[in-house]
Coordinates of C-alpha atoms in Angstrom, one line a residue:
X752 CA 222.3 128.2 -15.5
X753 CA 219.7 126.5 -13.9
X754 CA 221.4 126.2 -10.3
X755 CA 221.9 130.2 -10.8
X756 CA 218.3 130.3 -11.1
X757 CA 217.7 128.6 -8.0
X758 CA 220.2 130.5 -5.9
X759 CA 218.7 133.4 -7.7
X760 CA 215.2 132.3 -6.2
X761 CA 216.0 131.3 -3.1
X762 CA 218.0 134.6 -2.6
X763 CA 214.6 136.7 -3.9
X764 CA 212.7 134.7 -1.2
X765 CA 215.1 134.9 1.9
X766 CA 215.0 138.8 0.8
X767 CA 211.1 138.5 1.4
X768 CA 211.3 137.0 4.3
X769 CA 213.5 138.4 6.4
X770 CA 211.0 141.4 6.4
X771 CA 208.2 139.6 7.7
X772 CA 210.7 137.7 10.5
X773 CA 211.9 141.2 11.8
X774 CA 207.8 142.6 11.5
X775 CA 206.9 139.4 13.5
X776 CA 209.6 139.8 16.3
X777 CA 208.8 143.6 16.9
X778 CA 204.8 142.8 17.4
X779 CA 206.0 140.1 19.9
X780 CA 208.5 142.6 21.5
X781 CA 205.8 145.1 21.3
X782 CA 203.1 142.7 22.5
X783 CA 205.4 141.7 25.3
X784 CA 205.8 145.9 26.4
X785 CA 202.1 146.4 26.7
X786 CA 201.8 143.3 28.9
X787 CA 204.5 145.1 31.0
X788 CA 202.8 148.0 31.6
X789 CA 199.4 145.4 31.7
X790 CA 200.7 144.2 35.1
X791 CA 202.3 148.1 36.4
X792 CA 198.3 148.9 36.1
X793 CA 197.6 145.8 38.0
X794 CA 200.3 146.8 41.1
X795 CA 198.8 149.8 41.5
X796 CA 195.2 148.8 41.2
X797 CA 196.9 146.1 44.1
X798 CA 198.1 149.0 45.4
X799 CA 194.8 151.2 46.0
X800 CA 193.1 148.2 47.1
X801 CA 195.8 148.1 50.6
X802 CA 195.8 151.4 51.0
X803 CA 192.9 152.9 49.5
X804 CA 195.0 155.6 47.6
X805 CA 197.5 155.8 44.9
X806 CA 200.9 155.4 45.4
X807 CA 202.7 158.5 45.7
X808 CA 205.1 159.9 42.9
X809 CA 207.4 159.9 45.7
X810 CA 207.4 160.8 49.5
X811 CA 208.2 163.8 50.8
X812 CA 211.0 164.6 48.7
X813 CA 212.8 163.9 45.2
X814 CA 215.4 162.0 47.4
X815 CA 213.0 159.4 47.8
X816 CA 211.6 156.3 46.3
X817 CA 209.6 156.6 43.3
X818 CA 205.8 155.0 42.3
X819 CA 208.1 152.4 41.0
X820 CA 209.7 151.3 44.2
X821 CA 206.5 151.7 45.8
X822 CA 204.9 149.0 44.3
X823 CA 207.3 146.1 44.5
X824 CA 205.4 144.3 46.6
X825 CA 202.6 144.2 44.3
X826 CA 204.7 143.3 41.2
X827 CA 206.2 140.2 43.4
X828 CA 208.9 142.2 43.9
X829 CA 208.7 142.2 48.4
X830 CA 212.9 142.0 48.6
X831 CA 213.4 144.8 47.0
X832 CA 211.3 147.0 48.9
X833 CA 212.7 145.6 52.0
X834 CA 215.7 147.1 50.4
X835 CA 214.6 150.6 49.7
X836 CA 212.2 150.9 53.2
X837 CA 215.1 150.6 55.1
X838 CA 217.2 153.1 57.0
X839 CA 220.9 153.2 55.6
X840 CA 221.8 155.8 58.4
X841 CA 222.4 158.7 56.3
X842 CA 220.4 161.4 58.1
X843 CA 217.6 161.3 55.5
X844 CA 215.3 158.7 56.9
X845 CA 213.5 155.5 55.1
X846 CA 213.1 155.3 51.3
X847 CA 216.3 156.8 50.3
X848 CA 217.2 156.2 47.0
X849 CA 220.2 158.5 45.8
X850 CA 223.3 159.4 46.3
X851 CA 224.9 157.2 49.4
X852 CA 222.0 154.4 49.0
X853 CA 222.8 153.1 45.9
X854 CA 226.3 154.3 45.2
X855 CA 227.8 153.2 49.1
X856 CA 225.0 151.3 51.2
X857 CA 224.5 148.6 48.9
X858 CA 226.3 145.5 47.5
X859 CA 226.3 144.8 44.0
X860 CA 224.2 141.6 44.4
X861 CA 221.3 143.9 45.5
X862 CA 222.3 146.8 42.6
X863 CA 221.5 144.1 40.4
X864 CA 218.4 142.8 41.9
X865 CA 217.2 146.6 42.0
X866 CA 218.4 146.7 38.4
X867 CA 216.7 143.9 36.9
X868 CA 212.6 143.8 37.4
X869 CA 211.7 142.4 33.7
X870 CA 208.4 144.6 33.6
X871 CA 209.8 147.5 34.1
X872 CA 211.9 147.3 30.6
X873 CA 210.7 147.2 27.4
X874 CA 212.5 144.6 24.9
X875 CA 212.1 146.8 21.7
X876 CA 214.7 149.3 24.3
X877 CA 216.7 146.9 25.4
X878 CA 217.3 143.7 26.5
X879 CA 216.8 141.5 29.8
X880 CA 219.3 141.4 32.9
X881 CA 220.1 144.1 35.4
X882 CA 220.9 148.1 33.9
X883 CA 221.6 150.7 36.4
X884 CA 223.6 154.0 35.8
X885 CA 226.3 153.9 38.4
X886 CA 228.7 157.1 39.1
X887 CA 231.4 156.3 41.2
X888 CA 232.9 160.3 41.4
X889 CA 229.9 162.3 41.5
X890 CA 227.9 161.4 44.2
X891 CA 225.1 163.5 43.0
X892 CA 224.6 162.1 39.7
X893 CA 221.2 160.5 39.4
X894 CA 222.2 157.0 39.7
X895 CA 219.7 153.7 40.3
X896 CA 217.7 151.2 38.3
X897 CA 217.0 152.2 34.7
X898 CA 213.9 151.4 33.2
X899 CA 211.1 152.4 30.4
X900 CA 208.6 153.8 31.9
X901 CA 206.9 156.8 33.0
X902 CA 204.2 158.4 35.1
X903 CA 202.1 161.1 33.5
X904 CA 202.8 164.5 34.7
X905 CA 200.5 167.8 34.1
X906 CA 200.6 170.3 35.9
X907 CA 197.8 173.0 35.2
X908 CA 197.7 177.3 36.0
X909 CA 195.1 178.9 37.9
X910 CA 196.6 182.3 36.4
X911 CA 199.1 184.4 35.7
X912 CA 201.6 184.1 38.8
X913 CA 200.4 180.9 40.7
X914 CA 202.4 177.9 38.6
X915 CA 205.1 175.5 39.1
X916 CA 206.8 174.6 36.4
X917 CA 206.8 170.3 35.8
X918 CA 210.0 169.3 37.3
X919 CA 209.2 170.4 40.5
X920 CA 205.8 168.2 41.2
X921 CA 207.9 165.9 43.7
X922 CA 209.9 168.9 45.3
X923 CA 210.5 168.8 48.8
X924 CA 206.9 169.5 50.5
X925 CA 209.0 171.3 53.6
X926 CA 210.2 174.6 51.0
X927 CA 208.1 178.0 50.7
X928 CA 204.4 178.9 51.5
X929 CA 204.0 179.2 47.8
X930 CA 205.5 175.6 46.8
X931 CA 203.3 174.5 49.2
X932 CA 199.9 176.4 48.1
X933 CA 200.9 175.3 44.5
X934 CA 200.6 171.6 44.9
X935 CA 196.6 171.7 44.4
X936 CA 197.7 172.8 40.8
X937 CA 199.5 169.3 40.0
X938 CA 196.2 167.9 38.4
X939 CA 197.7 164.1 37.4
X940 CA 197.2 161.1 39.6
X941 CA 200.6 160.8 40.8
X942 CA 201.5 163.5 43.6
X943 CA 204.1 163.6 46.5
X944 CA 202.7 162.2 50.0
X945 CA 203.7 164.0 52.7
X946 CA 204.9 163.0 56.4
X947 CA 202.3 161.8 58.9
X948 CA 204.1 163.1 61.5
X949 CA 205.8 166.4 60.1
X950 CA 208.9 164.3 60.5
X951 CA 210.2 163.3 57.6
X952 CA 213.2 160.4 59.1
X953 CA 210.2 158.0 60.7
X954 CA 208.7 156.8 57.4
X955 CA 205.2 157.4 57.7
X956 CA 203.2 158.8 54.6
X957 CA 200.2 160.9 53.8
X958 CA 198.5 159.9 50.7
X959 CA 196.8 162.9 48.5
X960 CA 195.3 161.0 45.6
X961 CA 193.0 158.4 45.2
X962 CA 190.9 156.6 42.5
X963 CA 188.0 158.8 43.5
X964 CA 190.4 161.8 42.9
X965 CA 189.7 161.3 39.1
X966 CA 186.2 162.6 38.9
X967 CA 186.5 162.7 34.7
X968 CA 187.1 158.7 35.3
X969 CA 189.4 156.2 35.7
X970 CA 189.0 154.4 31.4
X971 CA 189.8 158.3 30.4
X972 CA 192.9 159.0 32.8
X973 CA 196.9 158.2 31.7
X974 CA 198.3 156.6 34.1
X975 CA 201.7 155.5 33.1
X976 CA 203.5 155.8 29.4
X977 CA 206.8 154.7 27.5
X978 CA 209.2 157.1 28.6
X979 CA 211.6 159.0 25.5
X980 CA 214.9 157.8 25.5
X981 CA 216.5 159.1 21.8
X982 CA 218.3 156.4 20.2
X983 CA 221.9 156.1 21.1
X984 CA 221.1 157.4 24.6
X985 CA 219.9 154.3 26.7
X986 CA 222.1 153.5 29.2
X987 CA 223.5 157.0 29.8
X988 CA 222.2 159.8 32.5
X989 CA 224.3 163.2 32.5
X990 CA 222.9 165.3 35.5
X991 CA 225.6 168.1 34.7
X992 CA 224.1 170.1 31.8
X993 CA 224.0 173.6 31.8
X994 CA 222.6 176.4 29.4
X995 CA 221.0 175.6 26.6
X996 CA 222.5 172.2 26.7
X997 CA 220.3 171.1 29.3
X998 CA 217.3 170.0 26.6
X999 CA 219.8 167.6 25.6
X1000 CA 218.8 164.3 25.2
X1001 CA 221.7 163.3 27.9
X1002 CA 219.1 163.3 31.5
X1003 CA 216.8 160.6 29.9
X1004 CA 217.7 157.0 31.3
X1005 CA 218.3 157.7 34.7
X1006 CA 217.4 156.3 37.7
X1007 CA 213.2 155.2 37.9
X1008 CA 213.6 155.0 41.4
X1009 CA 214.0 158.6 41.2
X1010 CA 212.0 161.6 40.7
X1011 CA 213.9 163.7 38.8
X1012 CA 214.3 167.6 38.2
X1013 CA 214.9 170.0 35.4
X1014 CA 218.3 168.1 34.0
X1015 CA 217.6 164.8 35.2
X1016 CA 213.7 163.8 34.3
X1017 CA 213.3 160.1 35.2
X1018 CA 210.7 158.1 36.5
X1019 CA 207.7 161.2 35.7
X1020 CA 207.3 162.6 32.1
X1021 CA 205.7 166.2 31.2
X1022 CA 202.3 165.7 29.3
X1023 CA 200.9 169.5 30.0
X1024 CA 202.7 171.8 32.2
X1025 CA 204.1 174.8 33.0
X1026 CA 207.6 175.3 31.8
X1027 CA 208.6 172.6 29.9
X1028 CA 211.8 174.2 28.8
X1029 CA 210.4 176.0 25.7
X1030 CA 210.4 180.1 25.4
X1031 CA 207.5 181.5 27.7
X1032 CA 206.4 178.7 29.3
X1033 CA 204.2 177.2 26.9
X1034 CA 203.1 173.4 26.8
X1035 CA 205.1 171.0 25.2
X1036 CA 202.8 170.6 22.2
X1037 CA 203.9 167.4 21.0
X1038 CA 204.3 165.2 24.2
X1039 CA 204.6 162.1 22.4
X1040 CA 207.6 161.6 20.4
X1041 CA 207.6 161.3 16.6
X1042 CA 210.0 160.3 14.0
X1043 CA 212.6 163.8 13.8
X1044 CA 211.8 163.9 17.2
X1045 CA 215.0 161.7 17.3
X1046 CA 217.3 163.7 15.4
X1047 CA 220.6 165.4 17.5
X1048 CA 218.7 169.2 18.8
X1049 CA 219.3 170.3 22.1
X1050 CA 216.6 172.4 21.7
X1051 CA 213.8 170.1 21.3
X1052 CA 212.6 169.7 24.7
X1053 CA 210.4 166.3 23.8
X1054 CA 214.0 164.8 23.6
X1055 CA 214.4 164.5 27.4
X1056 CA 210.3 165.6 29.0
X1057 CA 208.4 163.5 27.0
X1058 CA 206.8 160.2 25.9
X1059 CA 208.3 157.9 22.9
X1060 CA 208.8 154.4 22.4
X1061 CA 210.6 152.2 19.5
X1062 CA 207.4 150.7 18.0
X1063 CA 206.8 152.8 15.0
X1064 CA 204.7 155.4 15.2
X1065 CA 203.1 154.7 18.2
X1066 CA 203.1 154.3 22.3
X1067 CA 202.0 152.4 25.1
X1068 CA 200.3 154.0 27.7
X1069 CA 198.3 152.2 31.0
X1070 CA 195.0 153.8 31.7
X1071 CA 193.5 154.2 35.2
X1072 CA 191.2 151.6 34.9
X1073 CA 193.9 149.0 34.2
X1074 CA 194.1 148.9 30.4
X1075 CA 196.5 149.3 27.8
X1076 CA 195.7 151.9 24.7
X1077 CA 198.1 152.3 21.8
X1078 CA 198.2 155.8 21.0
X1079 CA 199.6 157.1 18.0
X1080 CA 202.5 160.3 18.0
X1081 CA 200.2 162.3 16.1
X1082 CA 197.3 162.1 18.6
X1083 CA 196.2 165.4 19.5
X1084 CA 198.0 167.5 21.8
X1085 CA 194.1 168.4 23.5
X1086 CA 193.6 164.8 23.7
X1087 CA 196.7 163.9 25.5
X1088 CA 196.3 167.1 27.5
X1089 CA 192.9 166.3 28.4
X1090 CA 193.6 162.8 29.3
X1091 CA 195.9 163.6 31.7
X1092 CA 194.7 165.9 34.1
X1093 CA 192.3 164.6 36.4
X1094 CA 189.5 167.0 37.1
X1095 CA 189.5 169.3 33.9
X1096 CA 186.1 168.2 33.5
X1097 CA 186.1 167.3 29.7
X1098 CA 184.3 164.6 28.1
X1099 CA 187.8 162.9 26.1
X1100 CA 187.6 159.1 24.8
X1101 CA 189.9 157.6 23.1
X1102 CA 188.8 155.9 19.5

């Protein structure tokens, strides 16, 4: 009887402790996220510094390497921008990062390399070591470096006709007169640079935004977030959706090297915008994730646009200034919205 008791005890404790081990592990995984996106803020602080403006959401094109790739070499990461800066010889110039690039031009020694930058992945996600999507057959799949990790997008209307709906803030800066005239209305930090030259094979890039562009202030701008990825979906990019299919969570972990339109949203993720997927072109009202926001819908657009992370309740964003806030999923949708355009002119602080 009394070695029952004992076992008894010891089994009551074990069940008390285990508990506390798991709660201890996730604030060290979560601790260990925010420092990630800690030292994104610092490579493109590292960044602004070089070339007094922020690096681009990409250059001249979706095709084209991502804020991400931009700022290797200021996340002591200087090989693998050597690898995306260079020519591959496929018509489409420097900075590359689709299709032929990464499926044909390179090895699997530097898929992996591309693949594995530690602060680009958060550990609550998944764990260390190199994750790419890789589609052998369909060349036009969005395949790359996966990561956990988003720039803020918002995209804001000066009236009834004159928008562009989210997905297309990185669209190629050579299409109509009206794509063109509608850039001014992408108010977050991260915009397309466009060709020095008017070329767009020899490399050179205009820069649009810099800190100064944030006239409400750096400490009250989102600068990068946890990206969304559902449970059960890491790992897997589908850029083949149709119909009403295509808000299914299938287009979230693709490649962060990689813009990303409509099915395929990947390294960017809609905070306020114009056509978000819902009916009438409404705001996603709810841009960071919360707990049925998880649940198998394909119409719940937050599934693939929006922000989300595995620590309960909560996610990480980087502010301009270099900081790291916690923000809870029920924060305000005109708090979020207001932090993330930079010149709506309103006075928003977070607690």
């Amino acid at each position: 009887v009394e070695l029952l008791v004992v076992i008894a005890i010891i089994g009551v404790l074990i069940a008390l402790l285990l508990p506390a081990v798991q709660a201890a592990r996730e604030a060290a995984r979560r601790m260990q996220c925010t420092n990630h996106l800690k030292q994104i803020g610092l490579g493109i602080h590292s960044f602004h510094d070089t070339r007094n403006a922020m690096p681009p959401s990409n250059f001249f094109d979706e095709n084209r390497s991502t804020v991400f790739g931009f700022i290797y070499p200021y996340i002591e990461q200087p090989a693998l921008y050597d690898i995306i800066e260079k020519s591959y010889d496929t018509g489409w110039g420097k900075f590359v990062t689709f299709k032929d690039m990464f499926n044909t031009k390179l090895n699997d020694a530097e898929r992996n390399a591309l693949g594995s930058v530690p602060i680009y992945k958060c550990p609550s996600k998944r764990s260390p070591g190199s994750v790419y999507f890789y589609d052998s057959t369909n060349k036009e799949a969005k395949s790359g470096p996966q990561g956990d990790y988003a720039y803020v997008v918002s995209v804001k209307s000066s009236g009834t006709t004159d928008f562009i709906p989210w997905w297309d803030h990185g669209v190629d800066s050579r299409k109509t007169d009206k794509t063109k005239f509608a850039f001014h209305l992408v108010d977050s930090p991260f915009q397309v640079a466009s060709s020095e030259s008017g070329v767009w094979t020899d490399g050179s890039m205009r820069f649009k935004v810099s800190f100064a562009s944030c006239t409400d202030g750096l400490s009250n701008q989102l600068f990068i977030g946890e990206k969304h990825i559902p449970i059960g979906r890491v790992g897997k990019c589908d850029s083949t959706l149709e119909g009403a299919a295509k808000n299914q969570p299938n287009s979230g972990d693709c490649s962060y090297l990689l813009t990303g339109v409509w099915k395929s949203p990947a390294s960017g993720r809609n905070i306020s915008s114009i056509g978000d997927g819902n009916d009438g072109n409404l705001p996603l009202q709810h841009p960071i994730a919360r707990g049925n926001d998880f649940k198998e819908d394909i119409y719940n657009p937050i599934r693939s646009y929006g922000f989300g992370s595995y620590h309960a309740g909560v996610c990480p964003f980087v502010m301009g200034d270099g900081s790291v806030r916690v923000l809870s999923s029920t924060t305000q949708f005109s708090v979020l919205e207001s932090l993330s355009m930079m010149t709506d002119g309103k006075a928003i602080s977070l607690p």
